[in-house]
Amino acid sequence: MFLLAAKKVAESVTEKNLKEGRIYPRLKEIREISIKIAVQIAEECYKNGTAMLYPEPEDKEAFIRAQVYSVDYDELINKTYDWPAPDMKQGFPFPPVCHVSMDD
């Protein structure tokens, strides 16, 4: 299996990479290369009977893509909300608080 992965990585190195002095593909391409490696390994596993997932997925690439961790996140900061002007008189959307002292 390691040899399959090494061959796929080697095939992914372009002439442009070599001219830039790279012996590996660019890091931004690693996700797609990893998927291609996983598909090739899955095909080999089903061919030689070492696969552990049955029934065999019809579209192995689609199945593998569905399993890949996604690094796309929703916004981490909440979107702002424009409160109606009457609610903003105190600077925040809560009713005013009466501060009554016991000394009064």
Short mmCIF file of N, CA, C and O in Angstrom, two decimals:
data_model
loop_
_atom_site.label_atom_id
_atom_site.label_comp_id
_atom_site.label_asym_id
_atom_site.label_seq_id
_atom_site.Cartn_x
_atom_site.Cartn_y
_atom_site.Cartn_z
N MET A 1 0.82 -1.20 0.00
CA MET A 1 0.00 0.00 0.00
C MET A 1 0.87 1.26 0.00
O MET A 1 0.51 2.25 -0.61
N PHE A 2 1.98 1.21 0.75
CA PHE A 2 2.85 2.39 0.78
C PHE A 2 3.43 2.67 -0.58
O PHE A 2 3.62 3.82 -0.95
N LEU A 3 3.69 1.61 -1.32
CA LEU A 3 4.25 1.81 -2.66
C LEU A 3 3.23 2.48 -3.58
O LEU A 3 3.59 3.34 -4.38
N LEU A 4 1.95 2.11 -3.44
CA LEU A 4 0.90 2.77 -4.22
C LEU A 4 0.85 4.27 -3.91
O LEU A 4 0.76 5.10 -4.81
N ALA A 5 0.91 4.60 -2.63
CA ALA A 5 0.87 6.00 -2.23
C ALA A 5 2.09 6.75 -2.75
O ALA A 5 1.97 7.87 -3.26
N ALA A 6 3.26 6.15 -2.65
CA ALA A 6 4.48 6.81 -3.12
C ALA A 6 4.42 7.04 -4.63
O ALA A 6 4.82 8.12 -5.10
N LYS A 7 3.92 6.07 -5.36
CA LYS A 7 3.81 6.23 -6.82
C LYS A 7 2.84 7.35 -7.17
O LYS A 7 3.10 8.15 -8.06
N LYS A 8 1.71 7.42 -6.47
CA LYS A 8 0.72 8.46 -6.76
C LYS A 8 1.28 9.85 -6.44
O LYS A 8 1.06 10.79 -7.20
N VAL A 9 2.02 9.97 -5.36
CA VAL A 9 2.63 11.26 -5.03
C VAL A 9 3.65 11.63 -6.09
O VAL A 9 3.70 12.76 -6.57
N ALA A 10 4.47 10.66 -6.50
CA ALA A 10 5.48 10.92 -7.52
C ALA A 10 4.83 11.33 -8.84
O ALA A 10 5.33 12.23 -9.53
N GLU A 11 3.72 10.70 -9.20
CA GLU A 11 3.01 11.06 -10.43
C GLU A 11 2.43 12.47 -10.35
O GLU A 11 2.20 13.10 -11.38
N SER A 12 2.19 12.95 -9.14
CA SER A 12 1.56 14.25 -8.96
C SER A 12 2.55 15.42 -9.05
O SER A 12 2.14 16.57 -9.10
N VAL A 13 3.83 15.11 -9.02
CA VAL A 13 4.84 16.17 -9.15
C VAL A 13 4.90 16.58 -10.62
O VAL A 13 5.12 15.76 -11.50
N THR A 14 4.70 17.87 -10.87
CA THR A 14 4.67 18.38 -12.25
C THR A 14 6.04 18.93 -12.63
O THR A 14 6.91 19.13 -11.78
N GLU A 15 6.20 19.20 -13.91
CA GLU A 15 7.43 19.83 -14.39
C GLU A 15 7.59 21.21 -13.75
O GLU A 15 8.71 21.62 -13.41
N LYS A 16 6.48 21.91 -13.56
CA LYS A 16 6.54 23.22 -12.93
C LYS A 16 7.06 23.10 -11.50
O LYS A 16 7.87 23.92 -11.06
N ASN A 17 6.60 22.05 -10.76
CA ASN A 17 7.11 21.82 -9.41
C ASN A 17 8.62 21.62 -9.44
O ASN A 17 9.34 22.19 -8.62
N LEU A 18 9.08 20.81 -10.37
CA LEU A 18 10.51 20.52 -10.47
C LEU A 18 11.31 21.77 -10.81
O LEU A 18 12.39 22.00 -10.26
N LYS A 19 10.78 22.61 -11.71
CA LYS A 19 11.47 23.85 -12.07
C LYS A 19 11.55 24.81 -10.88
O LYS A 19 12.48 25.60 -10.78
N GLU A 20 10.55 24.74 -10.01
CA GLU A 20 10.55 25.57 -8.80
C GLU A 20 11.45 24.99 -7.71
O GLU A 20 11.60 25.58 -6.65
N GLY A 21 12.01 23.80 -7.96
CA GLY A 21 12.87 23.16 -6.97
C GLY A 21 12.13 22.28 -5.99
O GLY A 21 12.67 21.88 -4.97
N ARG A 22 10.89 21.96 -6.29
CA ARG A 22 10.08 21.11 -5.40
C ARG A 22 10.22 19.65 -5.81
O ARG A 22 10.19 19.34 -6.98
N ILE A 23 10.32 18.78 -4.83
CA ILE A 23 10.32 17.35 -5.15
C ILE A 23 9.00 16.70 -4.74
O ILE A 23 8.78 15.52 -4.98
N TYR A 24 8.13 17.51 -4.13
CA TYR A 24 6.78 17.07 -3.76
C TYR A 24 5.78 18.07 -4.35
O TYR A 24 6.13 19.21 -4.61
N PRO A 25 4.53 17.66 -4.50
CA PRO A 25 3.51 18.61 -4.96
C PRO A 25 3.29 19.70 -3.91
O PRO A 25 3.66 19.56 -2.75
N ARG A 26 2.64 20.77 -4.34
CA ARG A 26 2.34 21.87 -3.42
C ARG A 26 1.38 21.39 -2.33
O ARG A 26 0.54 20.52 -2.56
N LEU A 27 1.50 21.98 -1.16
CA LEU A 27 0.68 21.58 -0.02
C LEU A 27 -0.81 21.79 -0.29
O LEU A 27 -1.64 21.00 0.17
N LYS A 28 -1.16 22.82 -1.06
CA LYS A 28 -2.58 23.08 -1.32
C LYS A 28 -3.22 21.98 -2.18
O LYS A 28 -4.43 21.89 -2.27
N GLU A 29 -2.40 21.12 -2.80
CA GLU A 29 -2.91 20.01 -3.62
C GLU A 29 -3.02 18.71 -2.84
O GLU A 29 -3.50 17.71 -3.37
N ILE A 30 -2.58 18.69 -1.58
CA ILE A 30 -2.47 17.44 -0.83
C ILE A 30 -3.82 16.76 -0.60
O ILE A 30 -3.91 15.53 -0.62
N ARG A 31 -4.88 17.53 -0.42
CA ARG A 31 -6.20 16.92 -0.19
C ARG A 31 -6.63 16.10 -1.40
O ARG A 31 -7.07 14.96 -1.28
N GLU A 32 -6.52 16.67 -2.60
CA GLU A 32 -6.92 15.95 -3.81
C GLU A 32 -6.02 14.75 -4.06
O GLU A 32 -6.49 13.68 -4.46
N ILE A 33 -4.74 14.90 -3.83
CA ILE A 33 -3.81 13.78 -4.01
C ILE A 33 -4.14 12.68 -3.02
O ILE A 33 -4.14 11.50 -3.37
N SER A 34 -4.45 13.04 -1.79
CA SER A 34 -4.81 12.05 -0.77
C SER A 34 -6.07 11.27 -1.17
O SER A 34 -6.15 10.06 -0.94
N ILE A 35 -7.04 11.95 -1.75
CA ILE A 35 -8.25 11.28 -2.20
C ILE A 35 -7.92 10.29 -3.32
O ILE A 35 -8.40 9.16 -3.32
N LYS A 36 -7.07 10.71 -4.26
CA LYS A 36 -6.68 9.81 -5.34
C LYS A 36 -5.94 8.58 -4.80
O LYS A 36 -6.16 7.46 -5.27
N ILE A 37 -5.10 8.79 -3.80
CA ILE A 37 -4.39 7.67 -3.17
C ILE A 37 -5.39 6.74 -2.50
O ILE A 37 -5.31 5.51 -2.66
N ALA A 38 -6.34 7.30 -1.77
CA ALA A 38 -7.34 6.48 -1.07
C ALA A 38 -8.18 5.67 -2.05
O ALA A 38 -8.48 4.49 -1.80
N VAL A 39 -8.55 6.26 -3.18
CA VAL A 39 -9.34 5.54 -4.19
C VAL A 39 -8.52 4.38 -4.75
O VAL A 39 -9.02 3.26 -4.88
N GLN A 40 -7.25 4.63 -5.05
CA GLN A 40 -6.40 3.58 -5.60
C GLN A 40 -6.20 2.45 -4.59
O GLN A 40 -6.24 1.27 -4.95
N ILE A 41 -6.03 2.79 -3.33
CA ILE A 41 -5.88 1.77 -2.28
C ILE A 41 -7.18 0.98 -2.13
O ILE A 41 -7.16 -0.25 -1.99
N ALA A 42 -8.32 1.66 -2.16
CA ALA A 42 -9.61 0.97 -2.05
C ALA A 42 -9.79 -0.02 -3.20
O ALA A 42 -10.22 -1.16 -2.99
N GLU A 43 -9.47 0.41 -4.40
CA GLU A 43 -9.60 -0.49 -5.55
C GLU A 43 -8.71 -1.71 -5.38
O GLU A 43 -9.12 -2.85 -5.66
N GLU A 44 -7.49 -1.51 -4.91
CA GLU A 44 -6.57 -2.63 -4.68
C GLU A 44 -7.09 -3.56 -3.59
O GLU A 44 -7.01 -4.79 -3.71
N CYS A 45 -7.64 -3.01 -2.53
CA CYS A 45 -8.17 -3.82 -1.43
C CYS A 45 -9.35 -4.67 -1.88
O CYS A 45 -9.46 -5.85 -1.49
N TYR A 46 -10.23 -4.11 -2.69
CA TYR A 46 -11.36 -4.91 -3.19
C TYR A 46 -10.88 -5.96 -4.18
O TYR A 46 -11.44 -7.04 -4.26
N LYS A 47 -9.83 -5.63 -4.91
CA LYS A 47 -9.30 -6.58 -5.89
C LYS A 47 -8.66 -7.79 -5.20
O LYS A 47 -8.86 -8.93 -5.60
N ASN A 48 -7.90 -7.56 -4.12
CA ASN A 48 -7.19 -8.67 -3.47
C ASN A 48 -7.92 -9.24 -2.25
O ASN A 48 -7.41 -10.11 -1.56
N GLY A 49 -9.13 -8.73 -1.96
CA GLY A 49 -9.96 -9.32 -0.92
C GLY A 49 -9.64 -8.86 0.49
O GLY A 49 -10.09 -9.48 1.45
N THR A 50 -8.90 -7.79 0.65
CA THR A 50 -8.58 -7.30 1.99
C THR A 50 -9.47 -6.14 2.44
O THR A 50 -9.26 -5.60 3.52
N ALA A 51 -10.44 -5.79 1.64
CA ALA A 51 -11.34 -4.68 2.00
C ALA A 51 -12.19 -5.09 3.20
O ALA A 51 -12.53 -6.26 3.37
N MET A 52 -12.53 -4.13 4.03
CA MET A 52 -13.32 -4.42 5.23
C MET A 52 -14.72 -3.83 5.17
O MET A 52 -15.50 -4.01 6.08
N LEU A 53 -15.03 -3.10 4.12
CA LEU A 53 -16.35 -2.47 3.98
C LEU A 53 -17.11 -3.18 2.86
O LEU A 53 -16.67 -3.17 1.71
N TYR A 54 -18.21 -3.77 3.21
CA TYR A 54 -19.06 -4.42 2.21
C TYR A 54 -20.49 -3.99 2.45
O TYR A 54 -20.87 -3.77 3.61
N PRO A 55 -21.29 -3.83 1.44
CA PRO A 55 -21.00 -4.06 0.03
C PRO A 55 -20.05 -2.98 -0.51
O PRO A 55 -19.96 -1.87 0.03
N GLU A 56 -19.38 -3.32 -1.57
CA GLU A 56 -18.41 -2.42 -2.19
C GLU A 56 -19.13 -1.19 -2.74
O GLU A 56 -20.11 -1.31 -3.47
N PRO A 57 -18.66 0.00 -2.38
CA PRO A 57 -19.30 1.21 -2.93
C PRO A 57 -19.17 1.25 -4.45
O PRO A 57 -18.11 0.94 -4.99
N GLU A 58 -20.24 1.60 -5.12
CA GLU A 58 -20.20 1.69 -6.59
C GLU A 58 -19.26 2.80 -7.03
O GLU A 58 -18.48 2.62 -7.95
N ASP A 59 -19.35 3.94 -6.37
CA ASP A 59 -18.48 5.07 -6.69
C ASP A 59 -17.56 5.29 -5.49
O ASP A 59 -17.90 5.98 -4.53
N LYS A 60 -16.39 4.68 -5.55
CA LYS A 60 -15.47 4.74 -4.42
C LYS A 60 -15.00 6.17 -4.16
O LYS A 60 -14.86 6.57 -3.01
N GLU A 61 -14.76 6.92 -5.20
CA GLU A 61 -14.30 8.29 -5.00
C GLU A 61 -15.35 9.13 -4.27
O GLU A 61 -15.03 9.87 -3.34
N ALA A 62 -16.60 9.00 -4.66
CA ALA A 62 -17.67 9.75 -3.99
C ALA A 62 -17.80 9.32 -2.53
O ALA A 62 -17.99 10.15 -1.64
N PHE A 63 -17.67 8.01 -2.29
CA PHE A 63 -17.75 7.51 -0.93
C PHE A 63 -16.61 8.07 -0.08
O PHE A 63 -16.81 8.54 1.04
N ILE A 64 -15.39 8.05 -0.63
CA ILE A 64 -14.23 8.56 0.11
C ILE A 64 -14.36 10.05 0.34
O ILE A 64 -14.09 10.54 1.44
N ARG A 65 -14.80 10.80 -0.66
CA ARG A 65 -14.98 12.24 -0.48
C ARG A 65 -15.99 12.55 0.63
O ARG A 65 -15.85 13.53 1.35
N ALA A 66 -16.99 11.70 0.78
CA ALA A 66 -17.99 11.92 1.82
C ALA A 66 -17.41 11.67 3.21
O ALA A 66 -17.94 12.18 4.21
N GLN A 67 -16.30 10.91 3.30
CA GLN A 67 -15.69 10.60 4.59
C GLN A 67 -14.61 11.60 4.99
O GLN A 67 -14.19 11.63 6.13
N VAL A 68 -14.17 12.42 4.05
CA VAL A 68 -13.06 13.34 4.32
C VAL A 68 -13.51 14.45 5.25
O VAL A 68 -14.58 15.03 5.08
N TYR A 69 -12.69 14.74 6.23
CA TYR A 69 -12.97 15.82 7.18
C TYR A 69 -12.99 17.15 6.45
O TYR A 69 -12.13 17.46 5.64
N SER A 70 -13.97 17.94 6.74
CA SER A 70 -14.11 19.24 6.10
C SER A 70 -13.49 20.32 6.99
O SER A 70 -13.77 20.38 8.18
N VAL A 71 -12.68 21.17 6.39
CA VAL A 71 -12.08 22.26 7.12
C VAL A 71 -12.81 23.58 6.85
O VAL A 71 -12.34 24.64 7.24
N ASP A 72 -13.95 23.51 6.22
CA ASP A 72 -14.76 24.70 5.96
C ASP A 72 -15.69 24.92 7.14
O ASP A 72 -16.49 24.05 7.49
N TYR A 73 -15.55 26.05 7.78
CA TYR A 73 -16.34 26.34 8.97
C TYR A 73 -17.32 27.47 8.68
O TYR A 73 -17.07 28.31 7.83
N ASP A 74 -18.41 27.47 9.42
CA ASP A 74 -19.30 28.61 9.41
C ASP A 74 -18.55 29.75 10.11
O ASP A 74 -17.54 29.53 10.77
N GLU A 75 -19.05 30.95 9.97
CA GLU A 75 -18.42 32.07 10.65
C GLU A 75 -18.39 31.82 12.14
O GLU A 75 -19.37 31.38 12.73
N LEU A 76 -17.25 32.09 12.75
CA LEU A 76 -17.13 31.88 14.18
C LEU A 76 -17.69 33.06 14.97
O LEU A 76 -18.05 32.92 16.12
N ILE A 77 -17.74 34.22 14.35
CA ILE A 77 -18.27 35.40 15.02
C ILE A 77 -19.71 35.57 14.58
O ILE A 77 -20.02 35.53 13.40
N ASN A 78 -20.57 35.76 15.56
CA ASN A 78 -21.98 35.93 15.24
C ASN A 78 -22.19 37.16 14.38
O ASN A 78 -21.51 38.17 14.55
N LYS A 79 -23.12 37.06 13.50
CA LYS A 79 -23.47 38.22 12.68
C LYS A 79 -24.17 39.25 13.57
O LYS A 79 -24.88 38.90 14.49
N THR A 80 -23.93 40.50 13.27
CA THR A 80 -24.55 41.55 14.07
C THR A 80 -26.01 41.71 13.68
O THR A 80 -26.41 41.41 12.57
N TYR A 81 -26.75 42.18 14.61
CA TYR A 81 -28.17 42.40 14.39
C TYR A 81 -28.46 43.86 14.69
O TYR A 81 -28.04 44.39 15.73
N ASP A 82 -29.10 44.53 13.77
CA ASP A 82 -29.47 45.92 13.98
C ASP A 82 -30.78 45.95 14.76
O ASP A 82 -31.84 45.61 14.23
N TRP A 83 -30.67 46.36 16.02
CA TRP A 83 -31.85 46.43 16.87
C TRP A 83 -32.68 47.65 16.49
O TRP A 83 -32.14 48.65 16.02
N PRO A 84 -33.98 47.58 16.68
CA PRO A 84 -34.81 48.76 16.42
C PRO A 84 -34.36 49.93 17.29
O PRO A 84 -33.94 49.75 18.43
N ALA A 85 -34.44 51.13 16.74
CA ALA A 85 -33.96 52.34 17.43
C ALA A 85 -34.54 52.51 18.83
O ALA A 85 -33.81 52.84 19.77
N PRO A 86 -35.86 52.29 19.05
CA PRO A 86 -36.40 52.48 20.42
C PRO A 86 -35.74 51.55 21.44
O PRO A 86 -35.61 51.90 22.60
N ASP A 87 -35.32 50.39 21.00
CA ASP A 87 -34.69 49.45 21.93
C ASP A 87 -33.24 49.80 22.22
O ASP A 87 -32.64 49.26 23.15
N MET A 88 -32.67 50.70 21.43
CA MET A 88 -31.26 51.02 21.59
C MET A 88 -31.03 52.28 22.45
O MET A 88 -29.91 52.72 22.59
N LYS A 89 -32.07 52.84 23.03
CA LYS A 89 -31.92 54.06 23.81
C LYS A 89 -30.96 53.87 24.99
O LYS A 89 -30.25 54.77 25.37
N GLN A 90 -30.96 52.71 25.58
CA GLN A 90 -30.08 52.45 26.72
C GLN A 90 -28.71 51.94 26.25
O GLN A 90 -27.85 51.67 27.07
N GLY A 91 -28.53 51.76 24.95
CA GLY A 91 -27.24 51.27 24.45
C GLY A 91 -27.22 49.77 24.28
O GLY A 91 -26.28 49.21 23.73
N PHE A 92 -28.22 49.11 24.76
CA PHE A 92 -28.33 47.67 24.59
C PHE A 92 -29.80 47.30 24.64
O PHE A 92 -30.61 48.02 25.21
N PRO A 93 -30.16 46.19 24.05
CA PRO A 93 -31.58 45.87 23.89
C PRO A 93 -32.25 45.24 25.13
O PRO A 93 -32.86 44.20 25.06
N PHE A 94 -32.09 45.86 26.29
CA PHE A 94 -32.76 45.37 27.49
C PHE A 94 -33.54 46.53 28.10
O PHE A 94 -33.17 47.69 27.93
N PRO A 95 -34.57 46.23 28.84
CA PRO A 95 -35.31 47.32 29.48
C PRO A 95 -34.41 48.02 30.50
O PRO A 95 -33.52 47.40 31.07
N PRO A 96 -34.62 49.31 30.71
CA PRO A 96 -33.79 50.02 31.68
C PRO A 96 -33.97 49.44 33.07
O PRO A 96 -35.05 48.97 33.44
N VAL A 97 -32.89 49.46 33.83
CA VAL A 97 -32.92 48.93 35.18
C VAL A 97 -32.99 50.09 36.14
O VAL A 97 -32.20 51.03 36.06
N CYS A 98 -33.93 50.03 37.07
CA CYS A 98 -34.03 51.07 38.10
C CYS A 98 -33.11 50.70 39.25
O CYS A 98 -33.21 49.60 39.81
N HIS A 99 -32.20 51.58 39.56
CA HIS A 99 -31.29 51.36 40.68
C HIS A 99 -31.83 52.11 41.89
O HIS A 99 -31.77 53.32 41.96
N VAL A 100 -32.41 51.39 42.79
CA VAL A 100 -32.98 51.99 43.98
C VAL A 100 -32.07 51.66 45.14
O VAL A 100 -31.75 50.50 45.38
N SER A 101 -31.67 52.68 45.85
CA SER A 101 -30.79 52.47 46.99
C SER A 101 -31.63 52.30 48.24
O SER A 101 -32.71 52.89 48.39
N MET A 102 -31.16 51.53 49.15
CA MET A 102 -31.86 51.35 50.42
C MET A 102 -31.73 52.59 51.29
O MET A 102 -32.43 52.75 52.27
N ASP A 103 -30.80 53.47 50.92
CA ASP A 103 -30.61 54.69 51.70
C ASP A 103 -31.66 55.73 51.40
O ASP A 103 -31.78 56.71 52.12
N ASP A 104 -32.43 55.57 50.33
CA ASP A 104 -33.42 56.57 49.92
C ASP A 104 -34.64 56.50 50.78
O ASP A 104 -35.18 55.62 51.22
#
